[in-house]
XYZ file of C-alpha atoms in Angstrom:
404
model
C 13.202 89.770 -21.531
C 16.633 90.020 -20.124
C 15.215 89.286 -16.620
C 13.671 85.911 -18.288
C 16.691 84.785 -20.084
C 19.135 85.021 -16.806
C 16.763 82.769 -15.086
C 16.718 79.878 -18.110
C 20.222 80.497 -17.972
C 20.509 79.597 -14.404
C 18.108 76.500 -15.191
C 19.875 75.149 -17.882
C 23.240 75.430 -15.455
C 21.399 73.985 -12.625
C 20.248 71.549 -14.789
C 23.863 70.626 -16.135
C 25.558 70.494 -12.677
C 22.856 68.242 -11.620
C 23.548 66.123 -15.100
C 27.131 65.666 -14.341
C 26.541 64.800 -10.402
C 24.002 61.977 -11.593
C 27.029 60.964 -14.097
C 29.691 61.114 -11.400
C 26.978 58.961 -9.102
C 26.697 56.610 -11.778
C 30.091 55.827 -12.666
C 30.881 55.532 -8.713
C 27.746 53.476 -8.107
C 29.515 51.615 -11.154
C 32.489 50.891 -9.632
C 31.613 50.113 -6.424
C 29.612 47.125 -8.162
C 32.750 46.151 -9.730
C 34.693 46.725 -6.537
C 32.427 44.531 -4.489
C 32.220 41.604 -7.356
C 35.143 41.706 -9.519
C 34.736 38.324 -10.095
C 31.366 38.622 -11.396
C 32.463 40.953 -13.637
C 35.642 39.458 -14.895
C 33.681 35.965 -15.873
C 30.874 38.461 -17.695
C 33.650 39.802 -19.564
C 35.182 36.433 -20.338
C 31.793 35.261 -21.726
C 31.475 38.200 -23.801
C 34.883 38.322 -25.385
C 34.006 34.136 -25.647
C 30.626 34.950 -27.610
C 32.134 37.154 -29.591
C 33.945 33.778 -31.891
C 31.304 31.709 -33.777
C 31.283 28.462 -32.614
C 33.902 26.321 -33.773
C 34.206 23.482 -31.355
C 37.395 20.683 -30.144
C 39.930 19.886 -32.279
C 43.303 18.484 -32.713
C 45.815 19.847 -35.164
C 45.345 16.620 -37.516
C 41.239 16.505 -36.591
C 39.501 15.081 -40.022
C 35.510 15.311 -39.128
C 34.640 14.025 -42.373
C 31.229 11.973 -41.526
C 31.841 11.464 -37.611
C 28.703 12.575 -37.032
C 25.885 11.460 -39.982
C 22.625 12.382 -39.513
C 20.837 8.991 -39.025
C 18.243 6.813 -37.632
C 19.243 5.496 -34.257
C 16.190 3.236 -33.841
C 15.462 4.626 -30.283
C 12.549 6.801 -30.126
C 12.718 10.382 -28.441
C 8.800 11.040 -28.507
C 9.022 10.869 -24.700
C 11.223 13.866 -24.174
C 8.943 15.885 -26.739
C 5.964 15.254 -24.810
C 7.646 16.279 -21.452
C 8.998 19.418 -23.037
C 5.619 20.668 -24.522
C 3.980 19.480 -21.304
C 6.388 21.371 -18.992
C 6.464 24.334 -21.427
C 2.746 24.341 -21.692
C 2.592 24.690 -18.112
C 4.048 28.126 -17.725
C 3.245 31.697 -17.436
C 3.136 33.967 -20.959
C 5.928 35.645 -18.625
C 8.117 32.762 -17.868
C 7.668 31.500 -21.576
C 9.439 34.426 -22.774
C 12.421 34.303 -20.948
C 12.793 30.076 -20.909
C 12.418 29.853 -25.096
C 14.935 30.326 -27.528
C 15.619 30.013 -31.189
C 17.658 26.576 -32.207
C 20.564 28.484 -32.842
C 20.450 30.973 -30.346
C 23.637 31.768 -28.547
C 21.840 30.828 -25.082
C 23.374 27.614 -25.782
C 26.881 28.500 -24.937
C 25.418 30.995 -22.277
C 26.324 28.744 -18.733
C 29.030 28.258 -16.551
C 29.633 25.972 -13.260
C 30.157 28.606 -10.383
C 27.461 29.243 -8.201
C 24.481 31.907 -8.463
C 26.590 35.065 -6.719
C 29.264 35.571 -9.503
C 26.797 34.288 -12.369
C 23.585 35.163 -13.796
C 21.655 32.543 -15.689
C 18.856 32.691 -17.830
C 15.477 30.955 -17.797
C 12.987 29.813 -15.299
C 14.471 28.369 -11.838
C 13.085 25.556 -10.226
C 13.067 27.754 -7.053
C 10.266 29.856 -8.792
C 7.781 27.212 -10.055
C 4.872 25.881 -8.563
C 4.884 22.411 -7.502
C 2.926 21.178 -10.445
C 5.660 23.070 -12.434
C 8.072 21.412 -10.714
C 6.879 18.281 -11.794
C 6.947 18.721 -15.597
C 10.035 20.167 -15.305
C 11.723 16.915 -13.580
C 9.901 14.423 -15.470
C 11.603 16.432 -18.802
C 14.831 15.630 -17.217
C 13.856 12.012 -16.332
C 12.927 11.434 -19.666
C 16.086 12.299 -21.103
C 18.435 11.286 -18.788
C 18.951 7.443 -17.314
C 17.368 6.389 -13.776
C 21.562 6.576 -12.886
C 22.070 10.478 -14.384
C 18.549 11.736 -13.224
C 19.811 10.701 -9.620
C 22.902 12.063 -9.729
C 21.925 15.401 -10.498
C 19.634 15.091 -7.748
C 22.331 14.588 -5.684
C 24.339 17.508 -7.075
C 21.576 19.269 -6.282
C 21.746 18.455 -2.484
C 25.582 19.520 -2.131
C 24.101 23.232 -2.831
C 21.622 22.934 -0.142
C 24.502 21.590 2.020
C 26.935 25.067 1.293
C 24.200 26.636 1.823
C 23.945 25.501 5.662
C 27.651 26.023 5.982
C 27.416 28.982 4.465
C 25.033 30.769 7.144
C 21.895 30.803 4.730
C 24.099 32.560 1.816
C 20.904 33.420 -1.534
C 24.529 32.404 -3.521
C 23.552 28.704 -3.087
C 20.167 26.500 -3.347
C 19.352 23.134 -4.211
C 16.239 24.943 -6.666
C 18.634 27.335 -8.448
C 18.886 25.507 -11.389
C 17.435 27.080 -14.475
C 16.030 25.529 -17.357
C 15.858 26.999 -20.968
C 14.373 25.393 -24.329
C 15.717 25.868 -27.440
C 13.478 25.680 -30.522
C 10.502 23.649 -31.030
C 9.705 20.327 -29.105
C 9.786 18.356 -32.385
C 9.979 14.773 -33.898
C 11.703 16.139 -36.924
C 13.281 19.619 -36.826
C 16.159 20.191 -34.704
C 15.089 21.329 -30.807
C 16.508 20.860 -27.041
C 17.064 22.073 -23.963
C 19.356 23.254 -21.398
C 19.567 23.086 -17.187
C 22.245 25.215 -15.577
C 23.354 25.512 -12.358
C 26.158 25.695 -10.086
C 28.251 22.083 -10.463
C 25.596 21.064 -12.976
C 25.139 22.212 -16.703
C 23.262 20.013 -19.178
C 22.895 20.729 -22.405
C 20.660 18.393 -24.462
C 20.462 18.783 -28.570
C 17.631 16.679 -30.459
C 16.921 15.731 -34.153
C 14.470 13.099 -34.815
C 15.684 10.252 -32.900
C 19.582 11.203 -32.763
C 20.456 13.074 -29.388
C 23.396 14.722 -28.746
C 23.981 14.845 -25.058
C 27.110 17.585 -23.962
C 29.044 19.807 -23.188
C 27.954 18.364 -19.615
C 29.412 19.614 -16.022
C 28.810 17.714 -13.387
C 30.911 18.150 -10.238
C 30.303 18.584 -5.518
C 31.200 20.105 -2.645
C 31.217 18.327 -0.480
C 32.089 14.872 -2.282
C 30.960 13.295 1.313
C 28.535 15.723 2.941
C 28.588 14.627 6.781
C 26.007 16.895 7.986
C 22.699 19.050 7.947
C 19.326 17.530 5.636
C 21.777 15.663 3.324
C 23.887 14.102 5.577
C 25.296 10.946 3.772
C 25.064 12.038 0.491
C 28.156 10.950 -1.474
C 29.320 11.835 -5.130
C 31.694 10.695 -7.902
C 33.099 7.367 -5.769
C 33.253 5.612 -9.032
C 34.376 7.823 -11.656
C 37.354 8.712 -8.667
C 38.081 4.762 -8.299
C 37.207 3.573 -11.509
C 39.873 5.909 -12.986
C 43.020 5.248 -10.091
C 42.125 1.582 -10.830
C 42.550 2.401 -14.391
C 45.796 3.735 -14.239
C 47.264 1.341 -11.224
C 46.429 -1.380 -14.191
C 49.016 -0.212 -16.869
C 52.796 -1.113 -16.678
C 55.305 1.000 -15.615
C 56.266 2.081 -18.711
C 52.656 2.740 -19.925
C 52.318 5.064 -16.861
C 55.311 7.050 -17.496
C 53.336 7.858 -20.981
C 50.119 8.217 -19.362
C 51.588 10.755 -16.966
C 51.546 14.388 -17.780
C 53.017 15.360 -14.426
C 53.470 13.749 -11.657
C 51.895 16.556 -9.108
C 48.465 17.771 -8.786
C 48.414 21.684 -7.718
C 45.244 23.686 -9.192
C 42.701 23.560 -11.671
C 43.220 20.843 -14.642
C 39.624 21.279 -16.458
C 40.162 22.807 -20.020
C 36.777 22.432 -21.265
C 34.854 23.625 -18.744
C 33.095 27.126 -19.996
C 33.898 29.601 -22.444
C 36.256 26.943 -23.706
C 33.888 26.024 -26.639
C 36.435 26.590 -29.245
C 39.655 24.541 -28.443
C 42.797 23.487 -30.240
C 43.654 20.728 -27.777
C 46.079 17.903 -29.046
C 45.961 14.462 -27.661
C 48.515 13.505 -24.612
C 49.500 10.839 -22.325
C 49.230 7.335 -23.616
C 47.119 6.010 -26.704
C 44.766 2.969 -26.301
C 46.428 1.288 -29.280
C 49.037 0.275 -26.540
C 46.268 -1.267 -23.980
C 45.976 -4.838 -23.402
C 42.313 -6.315 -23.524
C 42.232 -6.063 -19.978
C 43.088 -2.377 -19.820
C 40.684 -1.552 -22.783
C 37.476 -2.426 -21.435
C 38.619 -1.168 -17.797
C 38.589 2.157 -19.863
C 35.393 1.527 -21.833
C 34.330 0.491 -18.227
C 35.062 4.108 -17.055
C 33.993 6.075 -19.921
C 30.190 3.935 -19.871
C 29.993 5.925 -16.422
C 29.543 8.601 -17.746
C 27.962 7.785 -20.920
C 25.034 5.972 -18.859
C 23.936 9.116 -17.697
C 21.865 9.675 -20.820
C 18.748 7.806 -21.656
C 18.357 3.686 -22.229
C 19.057 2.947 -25.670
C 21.294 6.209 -26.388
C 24.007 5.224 -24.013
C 24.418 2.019 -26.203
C 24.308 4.206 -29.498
C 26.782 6.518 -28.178
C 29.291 3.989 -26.951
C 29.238 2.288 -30.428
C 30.334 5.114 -31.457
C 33.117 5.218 -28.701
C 34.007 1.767 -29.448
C 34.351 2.416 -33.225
C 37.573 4.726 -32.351
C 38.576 3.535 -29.666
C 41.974 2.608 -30.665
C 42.218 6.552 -31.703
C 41.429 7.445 -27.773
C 44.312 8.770 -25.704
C 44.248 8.841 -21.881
C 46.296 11.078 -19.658
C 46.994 11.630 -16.023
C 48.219 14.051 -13.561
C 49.193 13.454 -10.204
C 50.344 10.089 -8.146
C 48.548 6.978 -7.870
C 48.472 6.145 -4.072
C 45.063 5.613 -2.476
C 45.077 9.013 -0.945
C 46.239 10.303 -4.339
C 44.475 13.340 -5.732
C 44.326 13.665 -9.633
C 43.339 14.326 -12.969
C 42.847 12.327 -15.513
C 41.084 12.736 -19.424
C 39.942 10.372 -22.073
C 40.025 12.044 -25.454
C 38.799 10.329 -28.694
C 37.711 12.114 -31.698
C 33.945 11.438 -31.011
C 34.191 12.135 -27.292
C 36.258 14.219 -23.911
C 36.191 13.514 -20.834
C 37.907 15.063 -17.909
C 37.821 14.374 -14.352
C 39.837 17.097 -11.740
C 40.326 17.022 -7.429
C 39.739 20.674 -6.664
C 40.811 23.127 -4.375
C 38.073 22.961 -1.541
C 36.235 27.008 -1.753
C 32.787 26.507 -0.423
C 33.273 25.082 2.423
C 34.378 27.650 5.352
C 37.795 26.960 6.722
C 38.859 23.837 4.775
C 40.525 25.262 1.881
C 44.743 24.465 2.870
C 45.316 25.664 -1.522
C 45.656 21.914 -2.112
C 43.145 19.670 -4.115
C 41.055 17.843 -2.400
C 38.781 14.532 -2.827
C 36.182 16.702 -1.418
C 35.772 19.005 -4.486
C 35.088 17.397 -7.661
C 34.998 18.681 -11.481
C 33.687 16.499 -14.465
C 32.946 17.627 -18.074
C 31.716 15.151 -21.117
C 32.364 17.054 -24.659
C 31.803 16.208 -28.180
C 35.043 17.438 -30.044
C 34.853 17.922 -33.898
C 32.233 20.465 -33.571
C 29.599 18.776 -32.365
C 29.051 20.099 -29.159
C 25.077 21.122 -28.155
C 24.426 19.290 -31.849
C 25.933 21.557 -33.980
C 27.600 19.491 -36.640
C 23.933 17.659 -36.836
C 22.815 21.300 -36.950
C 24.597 22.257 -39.585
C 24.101 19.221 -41.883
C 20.000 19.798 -41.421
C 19.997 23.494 -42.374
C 22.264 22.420 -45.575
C 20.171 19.565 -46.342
C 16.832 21.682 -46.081
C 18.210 25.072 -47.279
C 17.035 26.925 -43.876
């Protein structure tokens, strides 16, 4: 008996040294992970702590988002987006269902960020992993939502991926198919549904209730602005929301620049809303429109309809009523110079809609970055303050109204 319980003593210390080894492995194995991708790690944390708030949304101190956003009819019919979701969702795998669908109010929505596929991982279904036929449906969801102008553009976002990639030596951290699509709710023509592609320089998030559509927050942004080499050479981004803007600001007096002016030298990253940032007590700066000339006002409506016309035909022109119909409440800001080889900021902020335009440090392409911004490395985002990012406000009002 003795004999028998030395020997399950000796097991069960065996078995504990061995318990605390695997421990000791893990917690090393652990840290080299964070060792070798601290950045990873830190912008996993960021989201987390960021998740942690319910969603709030934009504001300024004196915000009042009494009725800014009434749930309406808009006249413009969005049965062509349902039919491309249900056909591109029917289309997939019992697999790849599970991990693209979400509930409405699932937190996926906030879930995306800008940086490429090596420091961020996304949920969904990438267009690197469908079939052709896949492939397809997917696109022809996006073209149905977006204009001729938008679905193009993010085409071309794509392509600057593809072109890191070649600089890059072939580096899995960039592709132009890693772009992942999710679906949130039910393709409907009455409940509340939409959907969501992100990638690196290109998050869309796209809310739907009957015929309104609520189209942000939306990053777009390139490297290279200008690619001059490999399958995309010639591709070229952002040329008119760059000039469109300096001309903008070249237009207004002296003295209206001084106001516009937030500081009169570019150094890093301007972007406030890009992710994580979905609750944000931002006030308004730089100079209000009330002070524009006609001239200057509809060189601004001018820039903001660039980005506005990204959506679909019909819901650009709802959306910049609504832009109009506050317009004298808009404020626009800048920061840097305004010489043709300036590089800048510059945001539009109304209470129905953000915009924000940035020069970035160059950082995917080897051996260009001098720690300067660059024209080469562009950031835009499109927001809806007053809580109506990704539809929420319109959420909100529909679960009230039908007790959900």
């Amino acid at each position: 008996m003795m004999k028998n319980l030395i020997t399950i003593f000796l097991l069960l210390t065996l078995f504990a040294c061995k318990l605390k080894n695997d421990q000791k492995e893990s917690i090393k194995t652990t840290k080299n992970i964070e060792e070798v991708n601290p950045v990873k790690n830190r912008l996993a944390q960021i989201e987390v702590d960021a998740l942690k708030e319910p969603y709030v949304g934009i504001f300024t101190e004196d915000s009042d988002s009494t009725n800014l956003f009434p749930i309406r009819s808009t006249g413009v019919s969005t049965l062509p987006i349902k039919e491309a979701a249900e056909f591109f969702i029917k289309g997939l795998s019992a697999s790849q269902i599970e991990r693209t669908t979400f509930y409405i109010d699932d937190q996926e929505w906030r879930k995306w960020c800008n940086v490429d596929n090596g420091i961020y991982d996304r949920q969904g279904v990438s267009v690197k992993e469908l079939s052709e036929i896949q492939k397809k449906s997917a696109f022809l969801l996006i073209q149905e939502s977006l204009s001729a102008k938008g679905l193009q553009l993010s085409k071309d976002i794509m392509k600057t991926d593809q072109t890191l990639k070649e600089l890059n030596n072939g580096s899995l951290d960039f592709d132009e198919e890693l772009y992942f699509l999710t679906i949130m709710g039910k393709p409907s023509n009455t409940e509340p549904w939409g959907w969501q592609l992100d990638g690196h320089h290109l998050v869309i998030n796209y809310f739907i209730l009957g015929d309104q559509v609520v189209m942000s927050p939306v990053f777009m942004g390139g490297e290279p602005i200008i690619t001059s080499s490999g399958k995309y050479k010639g591709n070229v981004l952002f040329q008119d929301e760059q000039n469109f803007g300096l001309s903008l600001m070249k237009s207004l007096m002296p003295e209206q620049q001084k106001e516009a002016t937030v500081a009169k030298v570019k150094t890093g990253n301007n972007n406030v809303s890009e992710a994580n940032k979905d609750n944000l007590r931002l006030e308004y700066e730089g100079i209000q429109v009330s002070k524009f000339t006609n001239e200057q006002r509809q060189k601004l409506l001018d820039l903001i309809y660039l980005y506005i016309s990204n959506i679909r035909e019909g819901h650009d022109k709802v959306k910049m009523e609504e832009v109009e119909e506050h317009l004298n409440n808009t404020w626009f800001s800048w920061v840097g110079d305004t010489t043709e080889d300036a590089v800048f900021y510059y945001r539009i902020h109304s209470p129905v809609v953000l915009i924000e335009f940035d020069h970035q440090r160059v950082v995917g392409v080897p051996g260009a970055d001098d720690g300067k911004p660059s024209k080469n490395h562009i950031h835009t985002v499109v927001r809806t303050p007053n809580g109506n990012d990704y539809g929420k406000d319109l959420l909100r009002q529909h679960k009230e109204k039908h007790h959900h």
